[in-house]
Structure formats: structure tokens, C-alpha cells
Short mmCIF file of C-alpha atoms and ligand atoms in Angstrom, two decimals:
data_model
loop_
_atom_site.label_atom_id
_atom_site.label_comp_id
_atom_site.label_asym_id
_atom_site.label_seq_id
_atom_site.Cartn_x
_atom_site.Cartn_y
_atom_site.Cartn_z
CA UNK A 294 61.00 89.83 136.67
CA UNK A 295 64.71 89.67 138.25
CA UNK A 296 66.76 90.90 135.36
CA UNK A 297 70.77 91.29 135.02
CA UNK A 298 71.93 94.06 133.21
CA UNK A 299 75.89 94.34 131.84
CA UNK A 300 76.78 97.82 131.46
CA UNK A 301 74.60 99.65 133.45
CA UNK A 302 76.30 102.51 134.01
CA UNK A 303 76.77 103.02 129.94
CA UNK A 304 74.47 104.95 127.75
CA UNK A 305 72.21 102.40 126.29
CA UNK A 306 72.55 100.09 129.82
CA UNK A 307 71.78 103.33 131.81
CA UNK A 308 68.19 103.93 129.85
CA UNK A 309 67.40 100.03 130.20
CA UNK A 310 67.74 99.54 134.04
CA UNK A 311 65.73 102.93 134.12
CA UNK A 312 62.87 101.51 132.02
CA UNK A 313 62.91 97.74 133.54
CA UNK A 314 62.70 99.35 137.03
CA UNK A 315 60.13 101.84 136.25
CA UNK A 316 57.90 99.20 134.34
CA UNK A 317 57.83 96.85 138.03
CA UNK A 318 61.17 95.04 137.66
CA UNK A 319 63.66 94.30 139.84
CA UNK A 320 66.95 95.28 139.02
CA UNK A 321 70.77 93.92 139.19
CA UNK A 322 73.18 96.34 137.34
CA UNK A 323 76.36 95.84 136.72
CA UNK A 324 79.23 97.99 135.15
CA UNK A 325 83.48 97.97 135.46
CA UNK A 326 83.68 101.61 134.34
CA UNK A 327 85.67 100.74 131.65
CA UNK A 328 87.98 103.52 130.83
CA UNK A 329 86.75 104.28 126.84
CA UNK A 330 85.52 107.18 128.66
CA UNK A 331 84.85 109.21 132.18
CA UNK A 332 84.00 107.33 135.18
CA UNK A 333 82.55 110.32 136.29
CA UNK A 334 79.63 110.08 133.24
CA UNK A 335 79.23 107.15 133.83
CA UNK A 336 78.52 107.52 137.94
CA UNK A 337 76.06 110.11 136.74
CA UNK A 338 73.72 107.56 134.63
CA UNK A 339 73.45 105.99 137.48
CA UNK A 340 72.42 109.00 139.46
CA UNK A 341 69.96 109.68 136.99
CA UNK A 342 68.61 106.09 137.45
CA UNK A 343 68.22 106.04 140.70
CA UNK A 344 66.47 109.71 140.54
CA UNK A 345 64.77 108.45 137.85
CA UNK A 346 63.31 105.16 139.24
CA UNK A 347 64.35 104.80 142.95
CA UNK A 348 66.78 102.23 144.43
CA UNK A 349 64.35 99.90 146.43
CA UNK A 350 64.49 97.55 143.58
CA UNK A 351 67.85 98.64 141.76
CA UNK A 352 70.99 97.09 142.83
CA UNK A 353 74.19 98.04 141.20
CA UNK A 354 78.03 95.97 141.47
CA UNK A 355 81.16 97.36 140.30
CA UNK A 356 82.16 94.33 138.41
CA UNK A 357 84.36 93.30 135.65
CA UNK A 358 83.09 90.35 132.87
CA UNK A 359 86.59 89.66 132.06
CA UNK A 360 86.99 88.18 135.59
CA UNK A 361 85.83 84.97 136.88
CA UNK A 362 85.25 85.93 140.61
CA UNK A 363 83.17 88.72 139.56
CA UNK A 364 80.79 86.99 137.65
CA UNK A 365 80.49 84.55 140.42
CA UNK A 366 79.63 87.71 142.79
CA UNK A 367 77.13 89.22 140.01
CA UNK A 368 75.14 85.99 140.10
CA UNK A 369 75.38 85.48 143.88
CA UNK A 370 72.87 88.30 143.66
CA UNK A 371 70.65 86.49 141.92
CA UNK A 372 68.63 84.02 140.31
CA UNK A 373 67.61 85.91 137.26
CA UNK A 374 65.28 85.37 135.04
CA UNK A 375 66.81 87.21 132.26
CA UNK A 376 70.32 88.48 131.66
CA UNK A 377 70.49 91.55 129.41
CA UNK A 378 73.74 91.73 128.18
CA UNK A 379 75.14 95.24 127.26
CA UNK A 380 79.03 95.47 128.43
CA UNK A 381 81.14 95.69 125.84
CA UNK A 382 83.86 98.11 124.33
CA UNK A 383 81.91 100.08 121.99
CA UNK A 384 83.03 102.02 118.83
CA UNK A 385 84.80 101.17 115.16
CA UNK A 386 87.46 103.34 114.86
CA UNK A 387 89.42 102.63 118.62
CA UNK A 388 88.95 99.00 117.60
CA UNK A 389 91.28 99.22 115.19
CA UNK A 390 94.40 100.50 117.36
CA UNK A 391 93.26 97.83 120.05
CA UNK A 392 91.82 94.63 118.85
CA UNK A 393 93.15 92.68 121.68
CA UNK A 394 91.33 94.39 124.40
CA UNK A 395 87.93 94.18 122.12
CA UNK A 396 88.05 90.58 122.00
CA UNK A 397 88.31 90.50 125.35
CA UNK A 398 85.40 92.44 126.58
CA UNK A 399 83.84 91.80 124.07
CA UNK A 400 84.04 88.21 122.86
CA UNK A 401 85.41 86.51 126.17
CA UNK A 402 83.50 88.43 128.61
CA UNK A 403 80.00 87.11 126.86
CA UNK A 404 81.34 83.69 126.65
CA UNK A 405 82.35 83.69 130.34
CA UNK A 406 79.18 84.95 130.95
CA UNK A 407 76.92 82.93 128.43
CA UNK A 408 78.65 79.72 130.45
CA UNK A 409 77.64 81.49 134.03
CA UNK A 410 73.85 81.52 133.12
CA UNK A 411 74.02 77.61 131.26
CA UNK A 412 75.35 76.62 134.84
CA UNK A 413 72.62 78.35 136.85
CA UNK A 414 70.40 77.64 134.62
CA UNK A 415 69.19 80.93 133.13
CA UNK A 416 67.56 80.34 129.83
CA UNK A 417 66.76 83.66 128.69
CA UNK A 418 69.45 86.26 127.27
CA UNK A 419 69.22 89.06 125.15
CA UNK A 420 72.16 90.17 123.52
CA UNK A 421 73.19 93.98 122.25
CA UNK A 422 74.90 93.62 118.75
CA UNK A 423 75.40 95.96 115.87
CA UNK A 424 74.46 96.91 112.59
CA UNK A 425 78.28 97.09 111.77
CA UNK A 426 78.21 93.14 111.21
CA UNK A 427 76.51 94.04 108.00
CA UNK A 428 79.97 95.30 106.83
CA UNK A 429 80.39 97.39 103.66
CA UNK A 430 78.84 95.44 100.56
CA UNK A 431 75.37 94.21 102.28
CA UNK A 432 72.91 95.24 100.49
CA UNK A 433 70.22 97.62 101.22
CA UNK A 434 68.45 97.61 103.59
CA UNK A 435 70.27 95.16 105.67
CA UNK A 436 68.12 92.11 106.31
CA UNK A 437 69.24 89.60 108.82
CA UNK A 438 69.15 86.97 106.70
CA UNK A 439 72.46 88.53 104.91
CA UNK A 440 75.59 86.89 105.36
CA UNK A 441 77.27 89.26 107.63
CA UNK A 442 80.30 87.25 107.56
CA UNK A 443 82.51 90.34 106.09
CA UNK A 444 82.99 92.68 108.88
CA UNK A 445 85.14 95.75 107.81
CA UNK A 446 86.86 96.54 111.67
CA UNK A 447 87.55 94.50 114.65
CA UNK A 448 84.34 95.87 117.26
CA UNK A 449 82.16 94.87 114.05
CA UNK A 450 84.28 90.95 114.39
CA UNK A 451 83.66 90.93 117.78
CA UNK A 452 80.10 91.74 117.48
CA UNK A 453 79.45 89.18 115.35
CA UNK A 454 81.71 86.52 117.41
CA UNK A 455 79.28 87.55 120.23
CA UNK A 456 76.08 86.48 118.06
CA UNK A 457 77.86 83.31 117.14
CA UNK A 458 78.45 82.67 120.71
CA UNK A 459 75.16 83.08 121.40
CA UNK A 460 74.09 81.01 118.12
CA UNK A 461 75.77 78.05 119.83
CA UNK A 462 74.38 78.69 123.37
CA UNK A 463 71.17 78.62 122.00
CA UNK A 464 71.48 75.06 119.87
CA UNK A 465 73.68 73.11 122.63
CA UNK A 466 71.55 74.32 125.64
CA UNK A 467 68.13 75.33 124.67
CA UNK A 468 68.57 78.58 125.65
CA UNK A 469 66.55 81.31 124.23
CA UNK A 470 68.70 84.23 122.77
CA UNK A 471 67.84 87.12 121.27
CA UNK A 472 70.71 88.95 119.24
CA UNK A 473 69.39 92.74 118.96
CA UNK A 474 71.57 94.55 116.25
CA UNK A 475 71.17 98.09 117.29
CA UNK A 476 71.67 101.18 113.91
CA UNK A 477 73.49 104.46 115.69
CA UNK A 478 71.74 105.05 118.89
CA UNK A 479 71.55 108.22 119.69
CA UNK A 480 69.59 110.71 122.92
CA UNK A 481 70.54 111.77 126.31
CA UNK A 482 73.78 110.38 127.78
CA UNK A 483 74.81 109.60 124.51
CA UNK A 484 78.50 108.31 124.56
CA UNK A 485 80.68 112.06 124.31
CA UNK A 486 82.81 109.97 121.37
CA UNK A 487 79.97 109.17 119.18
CA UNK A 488 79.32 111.75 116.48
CA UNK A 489 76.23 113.69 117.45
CA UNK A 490 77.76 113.77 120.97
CA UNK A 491 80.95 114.59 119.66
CA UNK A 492 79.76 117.50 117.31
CA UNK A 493 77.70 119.36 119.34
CA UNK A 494 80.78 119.42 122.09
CA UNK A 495 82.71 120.63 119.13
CA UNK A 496 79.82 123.43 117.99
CA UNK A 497 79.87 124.39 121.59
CA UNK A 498 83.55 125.15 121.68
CA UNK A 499 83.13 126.56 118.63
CA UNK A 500 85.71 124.01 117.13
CA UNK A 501 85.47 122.48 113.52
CA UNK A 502 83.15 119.92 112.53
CA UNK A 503 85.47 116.59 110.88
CA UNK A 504 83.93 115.41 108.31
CA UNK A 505 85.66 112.09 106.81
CA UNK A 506 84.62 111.56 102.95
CA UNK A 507 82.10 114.31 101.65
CA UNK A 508 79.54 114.13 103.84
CA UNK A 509 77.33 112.15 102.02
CA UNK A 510 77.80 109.06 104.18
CA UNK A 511 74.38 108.22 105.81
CA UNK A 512 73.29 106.15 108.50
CA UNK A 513 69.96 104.93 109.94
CA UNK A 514 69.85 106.79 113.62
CA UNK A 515 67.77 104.95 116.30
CA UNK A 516 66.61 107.58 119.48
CA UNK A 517 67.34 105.52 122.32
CA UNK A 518 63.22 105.37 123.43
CA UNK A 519 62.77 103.62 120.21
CA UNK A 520 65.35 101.17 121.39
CA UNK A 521 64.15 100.67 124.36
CA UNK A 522 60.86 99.78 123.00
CA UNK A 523 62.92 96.75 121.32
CA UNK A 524 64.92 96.12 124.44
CA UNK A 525 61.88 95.33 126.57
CA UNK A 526 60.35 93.42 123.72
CA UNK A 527 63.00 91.27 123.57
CA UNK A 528 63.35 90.56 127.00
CA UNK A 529 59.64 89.46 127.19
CA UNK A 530 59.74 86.95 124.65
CA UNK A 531 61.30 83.91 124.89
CA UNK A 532 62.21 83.72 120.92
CA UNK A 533 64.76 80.48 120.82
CA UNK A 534 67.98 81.72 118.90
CA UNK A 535 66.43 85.29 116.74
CA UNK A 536 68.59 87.81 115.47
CA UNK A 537 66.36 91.52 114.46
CA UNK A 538 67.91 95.05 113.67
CA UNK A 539 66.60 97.81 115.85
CA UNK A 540 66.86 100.84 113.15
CA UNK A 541 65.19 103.78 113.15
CA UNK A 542 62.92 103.47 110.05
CA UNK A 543 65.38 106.44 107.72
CA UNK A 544 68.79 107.46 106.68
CA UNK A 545 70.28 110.57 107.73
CA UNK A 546 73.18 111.71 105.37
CA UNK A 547 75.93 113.33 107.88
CA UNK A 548 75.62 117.03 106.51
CA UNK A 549 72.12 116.67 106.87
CA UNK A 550 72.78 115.64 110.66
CA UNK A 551 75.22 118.39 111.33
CA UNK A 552 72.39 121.05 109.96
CA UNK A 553 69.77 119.75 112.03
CA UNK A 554 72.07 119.71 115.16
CA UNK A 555 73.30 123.07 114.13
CA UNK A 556 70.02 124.16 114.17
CA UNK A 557 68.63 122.49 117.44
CA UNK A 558 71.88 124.12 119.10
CA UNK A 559 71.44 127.48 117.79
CA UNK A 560 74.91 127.48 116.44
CA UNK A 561 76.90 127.78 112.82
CA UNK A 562 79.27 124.86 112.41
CA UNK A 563 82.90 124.95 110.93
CA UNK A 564 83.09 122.20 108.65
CA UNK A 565 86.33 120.55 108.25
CA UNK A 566 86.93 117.87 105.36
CA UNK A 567 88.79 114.92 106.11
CA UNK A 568 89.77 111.88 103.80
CA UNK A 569 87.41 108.91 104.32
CA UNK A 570 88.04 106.80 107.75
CA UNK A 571 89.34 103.14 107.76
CA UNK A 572 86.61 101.11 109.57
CA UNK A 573 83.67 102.77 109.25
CA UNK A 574 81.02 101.85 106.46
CA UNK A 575 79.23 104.58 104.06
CA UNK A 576 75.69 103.74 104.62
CA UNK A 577 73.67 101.59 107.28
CA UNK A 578 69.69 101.11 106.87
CA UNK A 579 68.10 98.51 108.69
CA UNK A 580 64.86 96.08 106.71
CA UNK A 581 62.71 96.48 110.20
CA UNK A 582 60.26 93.63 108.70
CA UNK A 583 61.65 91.14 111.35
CA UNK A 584 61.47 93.18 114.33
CA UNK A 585 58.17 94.39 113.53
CA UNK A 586 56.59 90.96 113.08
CA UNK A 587 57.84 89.37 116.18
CA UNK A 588 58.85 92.20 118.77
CA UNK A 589 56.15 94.77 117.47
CA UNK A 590 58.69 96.94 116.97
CA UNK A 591 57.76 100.30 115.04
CA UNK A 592 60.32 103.43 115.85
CA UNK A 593 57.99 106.53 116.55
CA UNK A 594 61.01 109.24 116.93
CA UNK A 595 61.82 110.96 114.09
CA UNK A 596 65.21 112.32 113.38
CA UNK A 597 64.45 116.56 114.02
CA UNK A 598 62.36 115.42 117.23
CA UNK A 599 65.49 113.65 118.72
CA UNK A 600 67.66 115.36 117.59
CA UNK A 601 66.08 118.41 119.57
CA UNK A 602 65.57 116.00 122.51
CA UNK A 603 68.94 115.44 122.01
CA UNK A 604 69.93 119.48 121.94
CA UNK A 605 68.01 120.32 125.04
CA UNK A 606 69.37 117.31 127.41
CA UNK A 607 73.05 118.00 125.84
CA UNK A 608 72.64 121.91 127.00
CA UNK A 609 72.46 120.74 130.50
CA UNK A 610 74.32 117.85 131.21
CA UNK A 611 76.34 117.32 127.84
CA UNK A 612 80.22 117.70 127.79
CA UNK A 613 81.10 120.92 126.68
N1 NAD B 27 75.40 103.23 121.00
C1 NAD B 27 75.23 102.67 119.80
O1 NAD B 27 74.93 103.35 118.81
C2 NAD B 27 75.38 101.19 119.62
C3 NAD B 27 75.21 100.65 118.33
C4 NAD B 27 75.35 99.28 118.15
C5 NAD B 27 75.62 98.47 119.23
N2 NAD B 27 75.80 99.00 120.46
C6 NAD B 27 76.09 98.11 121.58
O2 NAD B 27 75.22 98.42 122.66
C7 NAD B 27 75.89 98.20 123.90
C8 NAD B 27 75.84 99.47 124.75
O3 NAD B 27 76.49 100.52 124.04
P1 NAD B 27 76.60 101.99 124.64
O4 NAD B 27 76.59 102.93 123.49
O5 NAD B 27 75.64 102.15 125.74
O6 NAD B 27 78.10 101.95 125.19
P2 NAD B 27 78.69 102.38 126.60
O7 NAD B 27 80.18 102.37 126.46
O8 NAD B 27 78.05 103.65 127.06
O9 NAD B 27 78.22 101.21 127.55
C9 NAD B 27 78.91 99.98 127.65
C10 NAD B 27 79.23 99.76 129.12
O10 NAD B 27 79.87 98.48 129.26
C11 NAD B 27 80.85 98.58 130.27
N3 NAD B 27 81.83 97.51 130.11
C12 NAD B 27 82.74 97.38 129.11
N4 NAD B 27 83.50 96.29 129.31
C13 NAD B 27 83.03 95.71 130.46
C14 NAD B 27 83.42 94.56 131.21
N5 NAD B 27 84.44 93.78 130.82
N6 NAD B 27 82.74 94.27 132.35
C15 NAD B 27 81.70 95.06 132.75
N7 NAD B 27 81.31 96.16 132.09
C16 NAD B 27 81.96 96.47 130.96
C17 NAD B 27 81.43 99.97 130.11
O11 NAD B 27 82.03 100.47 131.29
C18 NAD B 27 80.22 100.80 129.67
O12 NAD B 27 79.64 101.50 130.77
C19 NAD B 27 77.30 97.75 123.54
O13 NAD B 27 77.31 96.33 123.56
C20 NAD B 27 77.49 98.26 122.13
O14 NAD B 27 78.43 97.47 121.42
C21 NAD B 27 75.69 100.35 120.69
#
């Protein structure tokens, strides 16, 4: 197949051109290095792509979603067949001090975009959400039949604006749109912000650990393979409008993490205790039932396996 790909050069993007090309696909990535962090990590995904799975059938364009013109350019490369859509401003708590800017990479960018495949005619879309739509009072395990209608900060609105989006898409056009909400992804080139990431910089430096509440928040931690497996499920199955969580089949309290990280790293971590965080949610579990029945999916990666994964790719290429 001819697939798209929006934010290529990001973590989870990075992983999915890698595993489209090396399965026989061709390629188009696309990525505006969006400042939420280094350029220069991101430029090294890409490396790691093309070292990973050659360029003869990977093309990438620095590109912004937010802008017409480029759009028009992304496509020009085309036709796709498929247009995976990753780009978007990740993370709770930095949504909070800049709602604005999520909305528009986030909610405009995939309606601009959403419209440039109904005028080509691209039927087929899959769509990266988040378990954060689930907000604070779903119940457990999130199912995605829940209401998800109370989102607790302004990525997990925009997320869920996104699925809408792609809700109507779906009805007006007949396209077929498959919302994936992912639960904390975590492996190599994990984004340096994101907690597992973040800590094991920190461990490294020998800094303190923050830990916001009392450490018994938990959440359901997906290794990014396990993902993938979802990704390219998704993107071979024309579905109509679905919506399935990607989880990682068991909840990881965030001492727990920290002592298996510790552990992988070789190090002993300073904890520091910090009042709970506005924005982020105490627990996240995904009900997998959905996923399983019509994507196959079953996560094989358990927690102390990635997390060493995690250790031994961080020890090279990880920001210290
Ligand atoms: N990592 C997780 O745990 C997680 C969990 C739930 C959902 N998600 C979603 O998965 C997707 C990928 O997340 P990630 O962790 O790889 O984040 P990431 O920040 O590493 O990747 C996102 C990429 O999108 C690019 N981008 C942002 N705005 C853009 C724009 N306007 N035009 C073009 N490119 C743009 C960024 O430069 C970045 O490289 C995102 O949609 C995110 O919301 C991630």
C-alpha cells in the first residue's frame, strides 16, 4: 500500500513508518518538527528509519497541518491509500498553559486534513487518540462504549474533538475511520517529557524523582511493539467509523514503575513528593475486548520486559 503518515519524525510516527516500510509498504512521512521538544530527536527517528528500513520506498516532507499549501504539497505526493494520522501536540499537563495552540494542531490540523483526503478521495484513515478522553470518573476498565464526554484537560478535549471529527467524516462521506485510543506508550524514542523518559534522565543525573499525589496513581502502559501490532491492524481493515483502546493488558502503580526502572537502570532513585497535578487522571486501564475481536489485538510485552527494553535503548541514545 501507499500510506501517509503525520508525525513521522515523533515517537509513535517514527516506529510506524519503520514497520509499514519494513512489512512492503511504501512510505510518505510527514512531520513540522514542532517545537514541544528537540528537532534534533526528532531528525534522529528518522535516521533510525531510514537505517532501519532503507529510503527506496520512504519519502519524508517537512510540512506543517496547520497550513493549507502544505497539505496540498503532502498529497501532491500521492494518491494514498491510507492516511495514518499521528501529528498532534501531545501531553496533559502543557495543554493546560496553551490550549490555543492544541486546538490548533490538534483539532484544525485533522479537520484540514480529514477535508484533503474527502476531496481526493481517500477513504481510509486511521486516527491516533487517547485514553485521556475517558476523563476521571469512567469506570473501570474503560470501555469505548463510555461516554467520554468529560475530559479533565484541554489535549484530552482535543482528542476527543479529533474522534468527533472523524465520527462525522465517516457518516457524511462513507469514509472508513478508525479512532485508535492509545494507554501510555512507552519504548525506544520515547518522548524525553513523558514520565519513564523523564525519570530515567532524572536517575541518570542523579536528580529527584517528582512524584505528584502518593504514588499510588496507576496507569495501563502499552510498549510501543504492542502498538504497533494495533497500528497495522487498523490500517488493514477497512472498519467504517470504530473506535478501540490499544492498552497494554495491566496497571502499573507509579512507585511500582520507578522500582522497576530503578532497577533496569542500575540506579537508587530520590523520591520527591509533590501535591497531586491538575490535568492528569489517577488511574487508566483499558477493556481490550473490542480490539481483540476485530483488530486481533493481544499485547505480548509485559511491563519488566519493556521496561528493560526500554533501559538498554535509553543507555545509548536516551537524553541524559
Ligand atoms: N505517546 C503516548 O503515550 C500517546 C498516548 C495517547 C495518544 N498519543 C497520540 O499519539 C500520537 C503520537 O504521539 P507521540 O508520543 O509519538 O508524540 P510525538 O510528539 O513524538 O509525535 C507527534 C509528532 O507530530 C508532529 N506535529 C505536531 N503538530 C504538527 C503539525 N501541525 N503538522 C505536522 N506535524 C505536527 C510533531 O512534530 C511530532 O513529531 C499523538 O497524536 C498523540 O496525541 C500518544
Amino acid at each position: 500500500m501507499r500510506i501517509l503518515v503525520t508525525g513521522a519524525a515523533g515517537f509513535i510516527g517514527s516506529h510506524t513508518c519503520e514497520a509499514l516500510l519494513q512489512r512492503g509498504d511504501t512510505v510518505v512521512g510527514l512531520d513540522n518538527f514542532d517545537a514541544f521538544y528537540a528537532r534534533s530527536i526528532k531528525e534522529r527517528n528518522l535516521d533510525d528509519v531510514r537505517a532501519a528500513a532503507g529510503t527506496e520506498r520512504f519519502t519524508f516532507l517537512e510540512a506543517d497541518l496547520c497550513v493549507a499549501a502544505d497539505i496540498e504539497r503532502a498529497f501532491a505526493a500521492g494518491p494514498f491509500d491510507v492516511v495514518v494520522h499521528l501529528a498532534a501536540r501531545a501531553g496533559v499537563r502543557p495543554s493546560i498553559d496553551d490550549p490555543a495552540g492544541y486546538v490548533r494542531s490538534n483539532v484544525e490540523a485533522t479537520a484540514l486534513l480529514l477535508e484533503a483526503c474527502r476531496t481526493r478521495g481517500i477513504g481510509r484513515v486511521v486516527f491516533a487518540s487517547s485514553s485521556s478522553v475517558y476523563g476521571a470518573d469512567s469506570t473501570s476498565p474503560f470501555a469505548e462504549g463510555a461516554r467520554a464526554d468529560r475530559p479533565v484537560s484541554p489535549y484530552a478535549a482535543t482528542k476527543r474533538a479529533g474522534e468527533l471529527l472523524c465520527h462525522t467524516y465517516s457518516h457524511l462521506h462513507g469514509m472508513h475511520i478508525t479512532c485508535l485510543r492509545f494507554f501510555t506508550v512507552y519504548g525506544p524514542r520515547q518522548r524525553p517529557e513523558m514520565a519513564i523518559h523523564k525519570f530515567a534522565t532524572r536517575m541518570e543525573r542523579g536528580q529527584s524523582i517528582p512524584i505528584f499525589g502518593d504514588g499510588g496513581s496507576s496507569r495501563d502502559y502499552t510498549y510501543i511493539d504492542d502498538i504497533l501490532q494495533g497500528v497495522l491492524a487498523a490500517v488493514d481493515r477497512p472498519l467504517g467509523f470504530a473506535v478501540y483502546n490499544l492498552g497494554g493488558d495491566h496497571q502499573t502503580r507509579l512507585d511500582e514503575l520507578i522500582d522497576l526502572l530503578a532497577r533496569a537502570l542500575g540506579k537508587t532513585p530520590k523520591l520527591e513528593r509533590l501535591p497531586e497535578a491538575p490535568g492528569d487522571v489517577p488511574m487508566t486501564s483499558a477493556d481490550l475486548t473490542l480490539a481483540h475481536r476485530d483488530l486481533g489485538y493481544a499485547p505480548r510485552v509485559p511491563m519488566a520486559e519493556g521496561i528493560q527494553r526500554f533501559a538498554d535503548w535509553f543507555q545509548d541514545f536516551g537524553v541524559k
